[in-house]
Coordinates of C-alpha atoms in Angstrom, one line a residue:
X355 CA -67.3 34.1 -34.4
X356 CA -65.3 33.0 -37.4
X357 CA -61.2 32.9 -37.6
X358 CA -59.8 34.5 -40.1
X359 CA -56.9 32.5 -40.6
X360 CA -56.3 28.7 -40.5
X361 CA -55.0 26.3 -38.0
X362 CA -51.9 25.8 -39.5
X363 CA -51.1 29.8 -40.2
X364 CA -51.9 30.4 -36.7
X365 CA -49.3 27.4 -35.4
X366 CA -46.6 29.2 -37.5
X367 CA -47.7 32.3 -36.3
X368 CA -47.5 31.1 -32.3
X369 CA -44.0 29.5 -33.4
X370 CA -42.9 32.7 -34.8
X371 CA -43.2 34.1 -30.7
X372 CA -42.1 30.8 -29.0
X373 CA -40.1 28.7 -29.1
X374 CA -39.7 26.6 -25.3
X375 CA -41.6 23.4 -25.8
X376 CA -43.4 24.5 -22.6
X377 CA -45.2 27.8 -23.9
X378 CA -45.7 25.1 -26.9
X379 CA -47.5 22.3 -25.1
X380 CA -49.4 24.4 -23.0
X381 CA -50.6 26.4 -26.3
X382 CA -51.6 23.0 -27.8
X383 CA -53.2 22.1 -24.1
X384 CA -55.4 25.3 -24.2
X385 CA -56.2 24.7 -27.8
X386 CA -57.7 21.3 -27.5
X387 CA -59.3 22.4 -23.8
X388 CA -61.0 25.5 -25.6
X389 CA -62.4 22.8 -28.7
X390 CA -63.9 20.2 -25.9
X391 CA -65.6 23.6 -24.1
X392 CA -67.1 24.8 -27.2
X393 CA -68.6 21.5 -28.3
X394 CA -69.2 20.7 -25.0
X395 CA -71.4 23.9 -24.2
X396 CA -73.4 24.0 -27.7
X397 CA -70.8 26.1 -29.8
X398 CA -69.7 23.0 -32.1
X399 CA -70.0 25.6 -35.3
X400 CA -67.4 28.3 -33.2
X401 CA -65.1 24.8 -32.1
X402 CA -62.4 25.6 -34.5
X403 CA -62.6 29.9 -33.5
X404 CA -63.0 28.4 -29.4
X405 CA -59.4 26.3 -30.3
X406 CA -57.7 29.3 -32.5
X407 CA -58.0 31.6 -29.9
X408 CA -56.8 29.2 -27.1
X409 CA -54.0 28.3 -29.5
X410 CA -53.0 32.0 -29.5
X411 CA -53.9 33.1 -26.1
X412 CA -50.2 33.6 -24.7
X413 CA -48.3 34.4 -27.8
X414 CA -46.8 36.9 -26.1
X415 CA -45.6 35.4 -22.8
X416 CA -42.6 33.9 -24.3
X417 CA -40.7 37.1 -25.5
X418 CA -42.8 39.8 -23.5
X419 CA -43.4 38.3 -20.1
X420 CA -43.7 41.7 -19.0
X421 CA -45.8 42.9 -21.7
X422 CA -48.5 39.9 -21.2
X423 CA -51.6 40.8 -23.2
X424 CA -50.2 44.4 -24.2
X425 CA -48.0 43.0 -27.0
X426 CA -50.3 40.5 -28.2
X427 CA -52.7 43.0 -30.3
X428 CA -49.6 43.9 -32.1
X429 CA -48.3 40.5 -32.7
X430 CA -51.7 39.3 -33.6
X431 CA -52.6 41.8 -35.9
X432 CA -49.2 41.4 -37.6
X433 CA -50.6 37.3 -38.7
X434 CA -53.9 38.8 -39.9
X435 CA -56.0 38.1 -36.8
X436 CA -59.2 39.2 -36.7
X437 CA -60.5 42.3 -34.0
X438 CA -62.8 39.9 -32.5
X439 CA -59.9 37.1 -31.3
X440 CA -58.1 39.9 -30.5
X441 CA -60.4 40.8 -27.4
X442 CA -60.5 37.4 -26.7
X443 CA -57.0 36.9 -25.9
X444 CA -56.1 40.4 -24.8
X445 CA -59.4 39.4 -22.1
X446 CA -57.8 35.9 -20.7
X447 CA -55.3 38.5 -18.7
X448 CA -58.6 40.3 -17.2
X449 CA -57.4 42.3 -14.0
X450 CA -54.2 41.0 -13.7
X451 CA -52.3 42.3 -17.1
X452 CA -54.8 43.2 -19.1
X453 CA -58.2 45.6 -18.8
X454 CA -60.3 43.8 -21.5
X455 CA -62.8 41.9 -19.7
X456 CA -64.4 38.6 -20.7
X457 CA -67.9 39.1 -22.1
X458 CA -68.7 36.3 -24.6
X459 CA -68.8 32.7 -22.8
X460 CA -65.7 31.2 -24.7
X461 CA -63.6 34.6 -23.1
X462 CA -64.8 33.5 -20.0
X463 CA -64.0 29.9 -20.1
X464 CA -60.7 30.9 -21.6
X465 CA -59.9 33.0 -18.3
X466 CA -61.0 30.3 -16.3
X467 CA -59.3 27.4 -17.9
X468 CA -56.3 28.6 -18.6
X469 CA -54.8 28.6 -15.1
X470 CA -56.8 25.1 -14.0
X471 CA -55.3 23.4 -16.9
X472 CA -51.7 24.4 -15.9
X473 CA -52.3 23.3 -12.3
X474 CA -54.2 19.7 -13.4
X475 CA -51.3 19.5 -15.5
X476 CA -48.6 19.6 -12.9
X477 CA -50.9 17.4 -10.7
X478 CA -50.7 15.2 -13.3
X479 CA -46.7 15.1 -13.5
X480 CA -46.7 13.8 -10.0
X481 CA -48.8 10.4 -10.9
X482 CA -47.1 7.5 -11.8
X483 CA -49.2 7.2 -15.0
X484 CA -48.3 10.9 -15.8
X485 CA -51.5 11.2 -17.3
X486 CA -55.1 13.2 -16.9
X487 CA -56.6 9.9 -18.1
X488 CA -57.0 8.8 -14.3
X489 CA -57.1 12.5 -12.6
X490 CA -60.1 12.5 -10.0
X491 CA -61.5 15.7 -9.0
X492 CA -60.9 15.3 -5.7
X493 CA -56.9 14.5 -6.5
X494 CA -56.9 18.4 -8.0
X495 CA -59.2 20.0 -5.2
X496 CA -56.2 18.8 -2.7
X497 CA -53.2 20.6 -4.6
X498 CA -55.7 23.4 -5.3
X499 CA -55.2 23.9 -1.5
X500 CA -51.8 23.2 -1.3
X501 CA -50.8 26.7 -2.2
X502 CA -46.9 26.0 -2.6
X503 CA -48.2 23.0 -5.1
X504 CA -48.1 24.8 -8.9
X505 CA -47.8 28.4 -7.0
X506 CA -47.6 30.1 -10.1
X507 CA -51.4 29.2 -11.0
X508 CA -53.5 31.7 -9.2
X509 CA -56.4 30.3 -7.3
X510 CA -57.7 34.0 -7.4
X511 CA -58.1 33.4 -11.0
X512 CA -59.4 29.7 -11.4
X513 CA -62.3 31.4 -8.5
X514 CA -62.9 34.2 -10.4
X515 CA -63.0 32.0 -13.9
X516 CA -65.5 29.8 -12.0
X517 CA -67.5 32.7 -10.4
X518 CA -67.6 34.5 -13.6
X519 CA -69.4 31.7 -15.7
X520 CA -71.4 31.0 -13.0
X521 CA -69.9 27.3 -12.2
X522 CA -69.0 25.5 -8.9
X523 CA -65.9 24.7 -8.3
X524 CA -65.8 21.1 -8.7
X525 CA -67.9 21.7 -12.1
X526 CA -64.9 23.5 -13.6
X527 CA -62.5 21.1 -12.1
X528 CA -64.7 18.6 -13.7
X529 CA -64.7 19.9 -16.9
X530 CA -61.6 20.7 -17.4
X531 CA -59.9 17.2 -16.3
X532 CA -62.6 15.7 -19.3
X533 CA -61.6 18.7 -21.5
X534 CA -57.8 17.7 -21.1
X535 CA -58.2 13.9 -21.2
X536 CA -60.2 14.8 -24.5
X537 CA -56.9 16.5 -25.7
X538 CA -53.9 14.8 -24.3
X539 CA -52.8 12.0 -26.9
X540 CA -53.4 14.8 -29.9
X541 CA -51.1 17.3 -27.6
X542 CA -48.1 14.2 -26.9
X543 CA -48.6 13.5 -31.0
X544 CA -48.6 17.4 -31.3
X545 CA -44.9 17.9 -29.3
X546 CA -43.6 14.7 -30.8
X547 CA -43.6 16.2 -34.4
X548 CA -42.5 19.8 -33.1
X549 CA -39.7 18.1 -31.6
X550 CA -38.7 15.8 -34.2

C-alpha cells in the first residue's frame, strides 16, 4: 500500500471539501490515530499510506453529508488518489452509508477508530485538563454507556470495529486513548497554523 500523492497535496485536497475547523481537527485526529495503528501493529513502512487515508476518510462529510462515502470516489479521484485508498475510505462507512467492506487490517481499524476517537474526544472536552494525556479507560467505558453522552458516535459501530479486528473492548479503548495522546500536541500545532 503506497499513496500516490503527498501529505501536503492531500491537506489541500481535504481543504478544498472543508472548511469547519471541526471536520479539520477531526481529519488531523484520524490522521495521526491511523500513523500510531500502523506502527503500532507492524505496518511502520504503510505509516504514511495508514495516515493519508485517515486524513482523507470524510472528505466528503462536510459538503455531502448525505452523500457520505458516495461522493468521495469522485472527489478523490479528482486529487489523483489512488483505487486502493479509495476502498479504504469508501469502506470506513461499511453498512451504514457505504457497501465496501473493510478487508485489509488498516480498513478495519479505520472503521473502528473513527467513531471511538470522536467519542474519547468529547470525553476529553469535559476534563478539566481538556486533554487525552490523562484519559483512563475506564473514564471512556462510562460515557460509552451513557448513550445521550456523544450520541452521534454509534456504539453499534465502535462494537462492530472491535468485533471485526478481533479486539476486546477495552483493547480498542486502550489503543485508541495511546493512539490519540500520541497525536494530540501535532493536531493543537496542526489547527493553530490553519487558523492563523
Amino acid at each position: 500500500m503506497e499513496s500516490k500523492l503527498t501529505r501536503e497535496e492531500a491537506f489541500e485536497l481535504l481543504k478544498k471539501y472543508n472548511k469547519e475547523l471541526f471536520h479539520i481537527q477531526h481529519a488531523l485526529t484520524v490522521e495521526g490515530v491511523m500513523r500510531w495503528y500502523a506502527n503500532e501493529l507492524g505496518y511502520g513502512d504503510e505509516a504514511e499510506y495508514w495516515a493519508i487515508t485517515g486524513l482523507l476518510h470524510d472528505i466528503d462529510f462536510e459538503l455531502y453529508p448525505e452523500e457520505h462515502c458516495k461522493k468521495a470516489p469522485e472527489l478523490l479521484r479528482e486529487g489523483h488518489v489512488g483505487e486502493d485508498m479509495i476502498h479504504s475510505v469508501c469502506s470506513h462507512g461499511f453498512g451504514i452509508c457505504s457497501d465496501v467492506e473493510p478487508e485489509h487490517e488498516m480498513e478495519k481499524v479505520l472503521f473502528a477508530a473513527d467513531e471511538l476517537t470522536g467519542l474519547i474526544g468529547a470525553a476529553a472536552l469535559m476534563r478539566p485538563s481538556k486533554s487525552v494525556m490523562d484519559m483512563e479507560v475506564s473514564s471512556v467505558k462510562k460515557k460509552f454507556k451513557d448513550k445521550k453522552f456523544a450520541a452521534g458516535c454509534s456504539r453499534d459501530v465502535i462494537r462492530q470495529g472491535a468485533e471485526n479486528l478481533g479486539w476486546e473492548l477495552n483493547d480498542l479503548f486502550e489503543k485508541t486513548i495511546l493512539a490519540m495522546r500520541s497525536c494530540e500536541e501535532s493536531v493543537r500545532c496542526g489547527m493553530g497554523k490553519y487558523n492563523a
